[in-house]
Coordinates of C-alpha atoms in Angstrom, one line a residue:
X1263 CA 0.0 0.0 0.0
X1264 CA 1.2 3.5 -0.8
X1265 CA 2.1 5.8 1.4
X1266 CA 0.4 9.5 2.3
X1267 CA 3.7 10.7 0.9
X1268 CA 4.0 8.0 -1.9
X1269 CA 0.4 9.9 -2.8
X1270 CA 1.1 13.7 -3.2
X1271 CA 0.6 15.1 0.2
X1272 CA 3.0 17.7 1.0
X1273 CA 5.2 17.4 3.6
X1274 CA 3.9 19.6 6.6
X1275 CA 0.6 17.7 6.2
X1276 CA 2.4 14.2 6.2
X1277 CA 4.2 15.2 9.7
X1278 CA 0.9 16.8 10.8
X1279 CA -0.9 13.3 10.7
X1280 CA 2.8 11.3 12.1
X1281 CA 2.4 13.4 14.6
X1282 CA -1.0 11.8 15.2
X1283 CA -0.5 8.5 15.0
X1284 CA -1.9 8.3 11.6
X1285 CA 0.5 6.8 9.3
X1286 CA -0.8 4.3 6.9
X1287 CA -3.7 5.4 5.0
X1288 CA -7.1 3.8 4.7
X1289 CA -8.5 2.4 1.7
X1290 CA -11.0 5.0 1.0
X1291 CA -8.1 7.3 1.5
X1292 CA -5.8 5.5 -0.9
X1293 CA -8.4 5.6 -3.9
X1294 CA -9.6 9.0 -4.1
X1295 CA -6.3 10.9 -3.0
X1296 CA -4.7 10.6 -6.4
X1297 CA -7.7 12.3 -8.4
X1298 CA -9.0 14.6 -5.4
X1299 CA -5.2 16.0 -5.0
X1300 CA -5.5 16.4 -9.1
X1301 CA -8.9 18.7 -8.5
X1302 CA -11.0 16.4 -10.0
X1303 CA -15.1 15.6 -8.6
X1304 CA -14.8 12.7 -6.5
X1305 CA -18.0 10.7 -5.0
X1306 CA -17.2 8.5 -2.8
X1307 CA -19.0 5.7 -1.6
X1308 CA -18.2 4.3 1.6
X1309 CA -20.1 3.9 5.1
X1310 CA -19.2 5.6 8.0
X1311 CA -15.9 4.7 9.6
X1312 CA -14.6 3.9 6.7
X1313 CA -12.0 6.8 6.8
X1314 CA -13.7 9.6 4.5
X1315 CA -13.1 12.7 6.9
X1316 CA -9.5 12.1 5.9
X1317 CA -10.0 11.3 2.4
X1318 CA -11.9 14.9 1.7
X1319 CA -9.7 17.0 4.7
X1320 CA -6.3 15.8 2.8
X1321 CA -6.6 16.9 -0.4
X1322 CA -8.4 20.1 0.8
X1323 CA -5.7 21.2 2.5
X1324 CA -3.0 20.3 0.6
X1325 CA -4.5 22.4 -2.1
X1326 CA -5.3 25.2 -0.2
X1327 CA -1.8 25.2 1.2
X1328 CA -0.6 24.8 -2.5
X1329 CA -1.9 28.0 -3.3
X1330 CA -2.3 30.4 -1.0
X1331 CA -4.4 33.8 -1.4
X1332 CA -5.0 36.8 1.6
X1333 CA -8.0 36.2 3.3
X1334 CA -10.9 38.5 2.6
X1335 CA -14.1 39.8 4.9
X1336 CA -17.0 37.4 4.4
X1337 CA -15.3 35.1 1.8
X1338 CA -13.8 31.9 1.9
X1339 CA -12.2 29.7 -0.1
X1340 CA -13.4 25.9 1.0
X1341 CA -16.4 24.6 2.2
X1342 CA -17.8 21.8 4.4
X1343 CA -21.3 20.9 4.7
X1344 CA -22.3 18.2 7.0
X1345 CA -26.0 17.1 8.6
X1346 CA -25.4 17.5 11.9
X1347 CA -23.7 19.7 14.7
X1348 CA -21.4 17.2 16.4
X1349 CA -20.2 16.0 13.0
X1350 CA -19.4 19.3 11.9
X1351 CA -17.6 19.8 15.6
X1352 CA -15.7 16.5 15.0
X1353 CA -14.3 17.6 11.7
X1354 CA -13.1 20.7 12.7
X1355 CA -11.2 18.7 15.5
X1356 CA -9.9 16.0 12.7
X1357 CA -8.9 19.5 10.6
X1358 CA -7.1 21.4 13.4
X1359 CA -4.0 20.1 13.2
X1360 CA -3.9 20.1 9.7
X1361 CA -4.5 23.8 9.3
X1362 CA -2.3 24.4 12.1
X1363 CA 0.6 22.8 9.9
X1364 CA -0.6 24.5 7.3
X1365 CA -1.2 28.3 8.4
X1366 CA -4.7 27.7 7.2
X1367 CA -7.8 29.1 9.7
X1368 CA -10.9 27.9 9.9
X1369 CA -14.7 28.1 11.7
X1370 CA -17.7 26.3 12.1
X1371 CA -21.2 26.9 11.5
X1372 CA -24.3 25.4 13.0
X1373 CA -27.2 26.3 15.0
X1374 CA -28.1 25.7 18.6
X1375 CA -25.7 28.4 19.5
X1376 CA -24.8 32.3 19.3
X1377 CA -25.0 33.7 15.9
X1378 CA -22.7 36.3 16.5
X1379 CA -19.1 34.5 17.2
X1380 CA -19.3 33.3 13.7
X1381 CA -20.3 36.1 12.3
X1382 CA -17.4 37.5 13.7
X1383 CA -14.9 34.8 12.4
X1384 CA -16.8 35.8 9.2
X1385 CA -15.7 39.5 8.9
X1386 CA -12.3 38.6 10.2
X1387 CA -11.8 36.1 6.8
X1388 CA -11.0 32.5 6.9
X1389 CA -9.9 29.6 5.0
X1390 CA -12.5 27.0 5.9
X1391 CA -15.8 27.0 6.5
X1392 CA -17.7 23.8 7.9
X1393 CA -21.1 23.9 8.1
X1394 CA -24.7 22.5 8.5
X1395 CA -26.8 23.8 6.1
X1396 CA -29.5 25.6 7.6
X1397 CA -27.4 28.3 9.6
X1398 CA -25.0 28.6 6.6
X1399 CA -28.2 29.4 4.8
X1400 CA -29.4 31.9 7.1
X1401 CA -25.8 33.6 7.0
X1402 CA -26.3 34.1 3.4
X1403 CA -29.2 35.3 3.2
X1404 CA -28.1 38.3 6.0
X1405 CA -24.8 39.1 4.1
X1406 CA -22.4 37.8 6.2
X1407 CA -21.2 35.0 4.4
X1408 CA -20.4 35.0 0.6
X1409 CA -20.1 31.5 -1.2
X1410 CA -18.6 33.2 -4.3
X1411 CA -15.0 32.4 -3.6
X1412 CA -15.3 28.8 -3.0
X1413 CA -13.0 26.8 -4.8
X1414 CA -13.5 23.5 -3.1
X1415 CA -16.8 21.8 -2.1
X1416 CA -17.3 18.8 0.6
X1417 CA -20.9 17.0 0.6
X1418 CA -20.1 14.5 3.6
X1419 CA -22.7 11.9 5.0
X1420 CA -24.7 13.3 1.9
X1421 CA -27.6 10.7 2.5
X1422 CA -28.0 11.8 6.1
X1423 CA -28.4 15.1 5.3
X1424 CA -31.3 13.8 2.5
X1425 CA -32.7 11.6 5.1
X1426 CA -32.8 15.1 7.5
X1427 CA -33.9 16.9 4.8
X1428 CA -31.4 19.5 3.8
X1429 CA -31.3 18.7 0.0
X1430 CA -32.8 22.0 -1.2
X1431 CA -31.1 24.5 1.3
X1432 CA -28.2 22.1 0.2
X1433 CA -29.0 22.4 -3.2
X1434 CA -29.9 26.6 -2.9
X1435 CA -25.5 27.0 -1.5
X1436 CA -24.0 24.9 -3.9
X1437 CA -25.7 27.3 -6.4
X1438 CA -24.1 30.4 -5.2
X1439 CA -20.8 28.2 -5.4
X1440 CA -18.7 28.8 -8.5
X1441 CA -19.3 26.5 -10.9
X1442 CA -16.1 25.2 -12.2
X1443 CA -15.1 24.8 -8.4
X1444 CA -14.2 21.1 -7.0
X1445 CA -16.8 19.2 -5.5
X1446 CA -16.6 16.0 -3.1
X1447 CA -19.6 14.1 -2.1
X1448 CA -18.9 11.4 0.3
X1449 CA -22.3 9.3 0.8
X1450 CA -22.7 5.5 1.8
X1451 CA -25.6 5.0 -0.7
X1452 CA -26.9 6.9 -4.0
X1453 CA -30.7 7.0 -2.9
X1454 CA -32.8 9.5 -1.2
X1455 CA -31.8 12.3 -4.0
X1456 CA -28.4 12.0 -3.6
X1457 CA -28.0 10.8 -7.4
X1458 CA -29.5 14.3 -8.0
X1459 CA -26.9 16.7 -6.5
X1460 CA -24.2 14.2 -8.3
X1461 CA -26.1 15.0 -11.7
X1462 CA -26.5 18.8 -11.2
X1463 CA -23.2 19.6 -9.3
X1464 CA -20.4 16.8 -10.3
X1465 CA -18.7 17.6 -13.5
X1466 CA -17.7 14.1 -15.0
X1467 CA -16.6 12.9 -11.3
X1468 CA -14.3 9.6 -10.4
X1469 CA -16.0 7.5 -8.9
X1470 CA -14.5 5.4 -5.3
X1471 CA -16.6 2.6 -4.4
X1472 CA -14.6 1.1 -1.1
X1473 CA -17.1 -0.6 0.4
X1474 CA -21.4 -0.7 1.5
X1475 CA -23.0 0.5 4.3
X1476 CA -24.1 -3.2 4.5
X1477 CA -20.1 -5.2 4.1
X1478 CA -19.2 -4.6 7.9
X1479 CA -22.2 -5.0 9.2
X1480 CA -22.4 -8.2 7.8
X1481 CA -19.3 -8.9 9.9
X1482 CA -20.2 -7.8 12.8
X1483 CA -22.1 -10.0 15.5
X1484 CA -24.9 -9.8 15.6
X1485 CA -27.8 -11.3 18.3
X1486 CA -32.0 -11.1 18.9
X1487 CA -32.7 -11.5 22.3
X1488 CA -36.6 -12.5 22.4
X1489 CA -37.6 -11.6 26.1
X1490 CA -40.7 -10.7 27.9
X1491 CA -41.5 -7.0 28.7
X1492 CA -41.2 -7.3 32.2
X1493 CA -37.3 -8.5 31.4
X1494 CA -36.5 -6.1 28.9
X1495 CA -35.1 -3.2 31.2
X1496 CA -33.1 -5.5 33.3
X1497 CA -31.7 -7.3 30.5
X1498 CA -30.5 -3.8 29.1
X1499 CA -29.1 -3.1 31.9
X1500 CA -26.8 -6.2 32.0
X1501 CA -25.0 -5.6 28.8
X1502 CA -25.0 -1.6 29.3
X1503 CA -23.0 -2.4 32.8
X1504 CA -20.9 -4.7 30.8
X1505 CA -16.9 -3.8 30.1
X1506 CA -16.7 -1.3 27.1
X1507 CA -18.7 1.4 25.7
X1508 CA -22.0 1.2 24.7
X1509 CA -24.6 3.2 22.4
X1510 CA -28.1 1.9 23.3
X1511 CA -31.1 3.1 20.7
X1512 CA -34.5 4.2 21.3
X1513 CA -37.3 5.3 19.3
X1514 CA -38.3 8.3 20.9
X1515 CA -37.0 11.3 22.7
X1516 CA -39.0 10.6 25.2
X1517 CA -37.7 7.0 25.6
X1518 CA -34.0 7.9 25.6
X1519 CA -34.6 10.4 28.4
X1520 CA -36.4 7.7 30.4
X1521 CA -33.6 4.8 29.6
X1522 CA -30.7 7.1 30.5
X1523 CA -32.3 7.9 33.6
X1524 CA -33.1 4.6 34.8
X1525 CA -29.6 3.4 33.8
X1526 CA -27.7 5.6 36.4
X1527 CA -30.8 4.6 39.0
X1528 CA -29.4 1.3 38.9
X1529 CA -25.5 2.3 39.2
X1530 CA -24.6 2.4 35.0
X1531 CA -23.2 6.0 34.1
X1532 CA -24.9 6.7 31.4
X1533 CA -26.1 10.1 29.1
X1534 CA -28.4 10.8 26.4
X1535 CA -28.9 12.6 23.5
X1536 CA -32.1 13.8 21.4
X1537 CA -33.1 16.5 20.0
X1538 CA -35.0 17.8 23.2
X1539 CA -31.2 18.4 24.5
X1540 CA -29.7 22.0 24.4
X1541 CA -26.5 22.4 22.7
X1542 CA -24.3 23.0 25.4
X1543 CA -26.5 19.7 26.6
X1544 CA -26.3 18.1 24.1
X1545 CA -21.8 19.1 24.0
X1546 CA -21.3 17.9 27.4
X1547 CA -23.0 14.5 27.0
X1548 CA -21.2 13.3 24.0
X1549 CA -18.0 14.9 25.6
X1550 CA -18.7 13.0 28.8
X1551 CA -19.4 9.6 26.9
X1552 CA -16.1 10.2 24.6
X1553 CA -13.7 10.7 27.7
X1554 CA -14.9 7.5 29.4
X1555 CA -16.6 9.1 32.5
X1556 CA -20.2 8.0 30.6
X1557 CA -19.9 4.6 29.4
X1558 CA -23.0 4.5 27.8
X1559 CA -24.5 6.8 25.4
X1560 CA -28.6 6.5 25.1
X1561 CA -29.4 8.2 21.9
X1562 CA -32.3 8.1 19.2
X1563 CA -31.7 7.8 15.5
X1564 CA -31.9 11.3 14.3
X1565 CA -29.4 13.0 17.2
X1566 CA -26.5 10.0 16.3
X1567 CA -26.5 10.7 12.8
X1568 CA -22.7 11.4 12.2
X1569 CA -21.3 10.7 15.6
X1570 CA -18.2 9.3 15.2
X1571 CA -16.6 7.6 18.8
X1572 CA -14.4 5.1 18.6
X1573 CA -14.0 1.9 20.3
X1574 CA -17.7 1.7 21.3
X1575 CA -18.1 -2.0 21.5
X1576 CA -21.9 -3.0 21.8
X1577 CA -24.9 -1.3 20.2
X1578 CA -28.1 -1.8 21.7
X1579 CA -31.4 -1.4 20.1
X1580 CA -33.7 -1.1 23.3
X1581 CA -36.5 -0.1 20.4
X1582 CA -35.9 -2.1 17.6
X1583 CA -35.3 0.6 14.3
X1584 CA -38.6 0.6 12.1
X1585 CA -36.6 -0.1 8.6
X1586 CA -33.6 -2.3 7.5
X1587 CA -31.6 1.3 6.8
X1588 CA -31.8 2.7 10.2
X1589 CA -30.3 -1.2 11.7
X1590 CA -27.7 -0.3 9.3
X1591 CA -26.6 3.2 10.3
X1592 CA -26.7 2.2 14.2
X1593 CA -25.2 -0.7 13.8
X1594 CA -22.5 1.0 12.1
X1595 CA -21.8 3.0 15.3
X1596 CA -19.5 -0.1 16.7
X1597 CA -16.6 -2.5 14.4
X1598 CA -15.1 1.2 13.4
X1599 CA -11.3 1.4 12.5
X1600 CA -10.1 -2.2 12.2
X1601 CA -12.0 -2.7 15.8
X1602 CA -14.8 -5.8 16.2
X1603 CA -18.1 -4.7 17.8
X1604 CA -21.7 -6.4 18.7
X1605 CA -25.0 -5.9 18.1
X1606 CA -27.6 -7.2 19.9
X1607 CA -31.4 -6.2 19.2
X1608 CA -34.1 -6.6 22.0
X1609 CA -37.4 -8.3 20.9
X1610 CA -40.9 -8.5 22.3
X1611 CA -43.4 -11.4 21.4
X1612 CA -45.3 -8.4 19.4
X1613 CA -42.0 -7.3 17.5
X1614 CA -41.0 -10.8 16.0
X1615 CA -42.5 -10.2 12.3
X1616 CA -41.1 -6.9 12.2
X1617 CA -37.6 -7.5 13.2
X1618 CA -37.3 -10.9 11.2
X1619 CA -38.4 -8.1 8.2
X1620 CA -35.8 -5.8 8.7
X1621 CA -32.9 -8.1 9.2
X1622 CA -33.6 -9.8 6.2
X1623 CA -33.6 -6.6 4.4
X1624 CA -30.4 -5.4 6.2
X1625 CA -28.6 -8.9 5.2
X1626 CA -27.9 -10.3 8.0
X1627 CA -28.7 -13.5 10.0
X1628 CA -28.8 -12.8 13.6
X1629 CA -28.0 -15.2 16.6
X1630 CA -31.9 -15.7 17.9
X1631 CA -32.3 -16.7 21.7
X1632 CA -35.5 -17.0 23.8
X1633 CA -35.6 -16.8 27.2
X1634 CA -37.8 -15.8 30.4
X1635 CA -36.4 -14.3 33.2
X1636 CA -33.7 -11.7 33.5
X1637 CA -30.7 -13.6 33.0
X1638 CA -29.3 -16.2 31.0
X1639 CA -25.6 -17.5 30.1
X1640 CA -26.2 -15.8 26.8
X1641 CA -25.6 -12.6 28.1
X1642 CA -22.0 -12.8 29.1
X1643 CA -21.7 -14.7 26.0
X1644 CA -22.5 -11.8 24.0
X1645 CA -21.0 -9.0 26.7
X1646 CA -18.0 -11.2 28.8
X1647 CA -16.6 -9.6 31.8
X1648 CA -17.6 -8.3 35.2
X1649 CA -20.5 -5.9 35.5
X1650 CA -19.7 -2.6 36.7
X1651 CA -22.6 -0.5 38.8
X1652 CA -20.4 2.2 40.1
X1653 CA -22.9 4.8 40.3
X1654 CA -25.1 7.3 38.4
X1655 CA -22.7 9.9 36.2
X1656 CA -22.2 13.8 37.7
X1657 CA -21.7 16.5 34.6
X1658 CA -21.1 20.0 35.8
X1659 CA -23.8 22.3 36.0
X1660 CA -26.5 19.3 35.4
X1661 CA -28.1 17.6 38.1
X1662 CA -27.4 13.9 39.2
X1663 CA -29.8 11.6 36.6
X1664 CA -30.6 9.5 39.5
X1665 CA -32.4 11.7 41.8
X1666 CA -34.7 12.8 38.8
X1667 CA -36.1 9.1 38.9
X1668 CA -37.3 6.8 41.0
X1669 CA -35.0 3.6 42.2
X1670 CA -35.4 0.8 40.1
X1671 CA -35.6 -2.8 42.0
X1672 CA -32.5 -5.0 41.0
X1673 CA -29.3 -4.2 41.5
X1674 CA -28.1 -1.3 43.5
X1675 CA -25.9 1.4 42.6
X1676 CA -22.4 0.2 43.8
X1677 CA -23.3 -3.5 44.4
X1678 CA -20.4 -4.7 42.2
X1679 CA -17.0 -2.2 41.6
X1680 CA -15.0 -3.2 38.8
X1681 CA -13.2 -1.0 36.0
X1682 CA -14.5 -0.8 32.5
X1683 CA -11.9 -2.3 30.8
X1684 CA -11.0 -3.6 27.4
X1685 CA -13.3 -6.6 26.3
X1686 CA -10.6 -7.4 24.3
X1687 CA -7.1 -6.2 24.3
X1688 CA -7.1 -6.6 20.5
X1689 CA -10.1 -4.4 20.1
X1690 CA -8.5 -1.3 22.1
X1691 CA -6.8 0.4 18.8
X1692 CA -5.5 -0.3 15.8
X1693 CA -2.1 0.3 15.1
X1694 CA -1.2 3.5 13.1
X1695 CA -4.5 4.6 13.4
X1696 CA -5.6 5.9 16.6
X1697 CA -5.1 9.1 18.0
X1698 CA -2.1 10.9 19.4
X1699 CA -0.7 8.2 22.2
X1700 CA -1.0 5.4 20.0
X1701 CA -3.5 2.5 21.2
X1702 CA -6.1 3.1 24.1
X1703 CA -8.3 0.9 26.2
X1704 CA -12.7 1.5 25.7
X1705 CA -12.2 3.5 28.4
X1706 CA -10.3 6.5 26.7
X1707 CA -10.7 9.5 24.4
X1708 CA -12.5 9.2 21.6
X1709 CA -10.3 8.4 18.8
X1710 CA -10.1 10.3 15.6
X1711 CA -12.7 10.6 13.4
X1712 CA -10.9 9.4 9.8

């Protein structure tokens, strides 16, 4: 396999991502480097955690760096567009050592916050601009951001942001884009629309196919547990005080509030995230889960889109997902850079049609086991390693989880102290790939989002 210097990127950039940890690039990476370095239109299909933040950040940067030009009020010369606000906040964090090596400067833009920070960064003139659509839209339209100067376009998670529905405010700023800029649409399939923005906006563009949303999943493992309602909270909590991270899934809002809360009742530190959740909320919770001091992360479909942790090692779907698409994309939260990962779905008597339906659809041929009661060997089968109930989690400025619900029967907070370790030393990095620091345990930082 070639090298990132073997490839075309510059030096500074090359050192940037040593300095890292990041040496060896991934196969996404490898493919579209070549022709995106070149300036051609790249789409690239892969699913998430296949390395595509990298495979778009690379070449931007090296071009930018390649040619520099003073920075102007208002204008910019790149832009990012991603669906959500913690995707466009993991970017940046991928980018910032990159621009740093580069002398390039760069801001986000997203709602949920003050206006008037970015408007500032704005007038000051940048480099970079990442962005969700809809506050980049209202920017626009108020005059303090002007899209005439962009000579490099990134569409990334591009069938999220259809699935959210940002395709016409999407489609409305690629307009007021140049038309002979470069564009770069990473997406994991082609439906929803997406094969419309690649027919408007994508002069004759190379085409990476690395892999399908569907090929890890596939390889991941993958289990139904069939239990009674009564069962169903106790057998969550189980695997969610099992070693490792976990993301569980619920349908609604309302559900992933309740969940979270009855998890730290029973001793599991756990935080959630919906779209009822402030932003500074919503910040601190997905900081807290990344760091390790949550270990689990109770979230619903819309507010995970594009959040990138590694080394979560179980996915839960408390609420199994309504269609084969949305198994997929939470599924894919776990097994990310070289790591393995589980999926286990929980499953009433009145879900059985339903769930047999959408794993048939998703491709995949799940581990089925019935049982009544709330335990069985299965479950350390699935989740191995001592349980760990060492209390509800504390964020600053929020108040405790557990004394906003009422004590579940069970297990008590504190009945069994263990650390959170690795479920499998193999699984806690993957060499050349991790962060700065090298390899970590579940436990750690986040790792970077390539």
């Amino acid at each position: 396999m070639s090298t990132f210097a073997e490839l075309g990127l510059p030096e500074a950039v090359v050192n940037a991502l040593a300095a890292n940890g990041i040496t060896t690039p991934f196969p996404i990476q490898a493919a579209t480097l070549p022709d995106s370095l070149a300036g051609r239109d790249v789409l690239g299909r892969g699913r998430t955690g296949s390395g595509k933040t990298y495979a778009f950040l690379l070449p931007l940067v090296s071009r930018l760096a390649a040619n520099p030009a003073p920075r102007r009020p208002k204008t910019f010369r790149a832009l990012i567009l991603a669906p959500t606000r913690e995707l466009v906040t993991q970017i940046d964090a991928s980018l910032a050592p990159l621009a740093q090596a580069t002398g390039l400067r760069s801001a986000t833009v997203f709602g949920g916050v003050s206006a008037n920070p970015q408007i500032d960064k704005l007038r000051n003139g940048i480099d970079i601009v990442i962005a969700c659509p809809g506050r980049l839209e209202d920017h626009v339209k108020s005059g303090h951001a002007d899209l005439s100067g962009v000579q490099i376009t990134v569409l990334d998670e591009a069938d999220h942001m259809a699935d959210l529905g940002f395709l016409p405010p999407v489609k409305r700023l690629l307009d007021r884009t140049p038309k002979d800029g470069q564009r770069l649409l990473f997406s994991a399939t082609l439906d929803n629309g997406i094969d419309v923005l690649v027919d408007r906006y994508l002069h004759d563009p190379v085409v990476h196919s690395v892999d399908s949303e569907q090929s890890p999943v596939t390889a991941m493992s993958h289990h139904v547990l069939h239990v009674d309602g009564a069962a169903r909270f106790d057998v969550l909590t189980d695997l969610a005080a099992a070693p490792g991270r976990t993301i569980v899934f619920a349908r609604t809002k309302y559900g992933a509030k309740g969940l979270a809360r009855k998890l730290n009742s029973r001793g599991v530190p756990a935080v959630e995230l919906h779209g009822n959740l402030s932003q500074n909320a919503r910040t601190r919770n997905l900081a807290a889960f990344s760091d390790g001091s949550a270990t689990v992360l109770v979230a619903t479909d819309i507010a995970a889109r594009g959040i990138h942790v590694d080394d979560v090692s179980l996915v839960v779907h408390a609420d199994p997902p309504v269609e084969h698409k949305a198994y997929l994309h939470r599924s894919g939260r776990t097994a990310r850079a070289g790591n393995d990962g589980t999926v286990v779905t929980l499953m009433l008597d009145d879900q059985v049609s339903d769930v047999r339906g959408l794993t048939r659809k998703a491709g995949i041929k799940p581990t089925i086991t019935k049982f009544s009661g709330t335990s069985h060997p299965v479950l350390q089968e699935i989740a191995p390693g001592e349980r760990n109930f060492s209390g509800p989690i504390v964020l600053a400025g929020a108040e405790p989880a557990a004394t906003r619900a009422p004590q579940q029967p069970g297990r008590q907070p504190g009945q069994r102290s263990g650390r959170r370790g690795n479920r499998s030393g193999a699984n806690a990095g993957r060499s050349g790939h991790g962060s700065s620091g090298g390899n970590r345990s579940r436990r750690g930082g986040a790792g970077q989002h390539r």
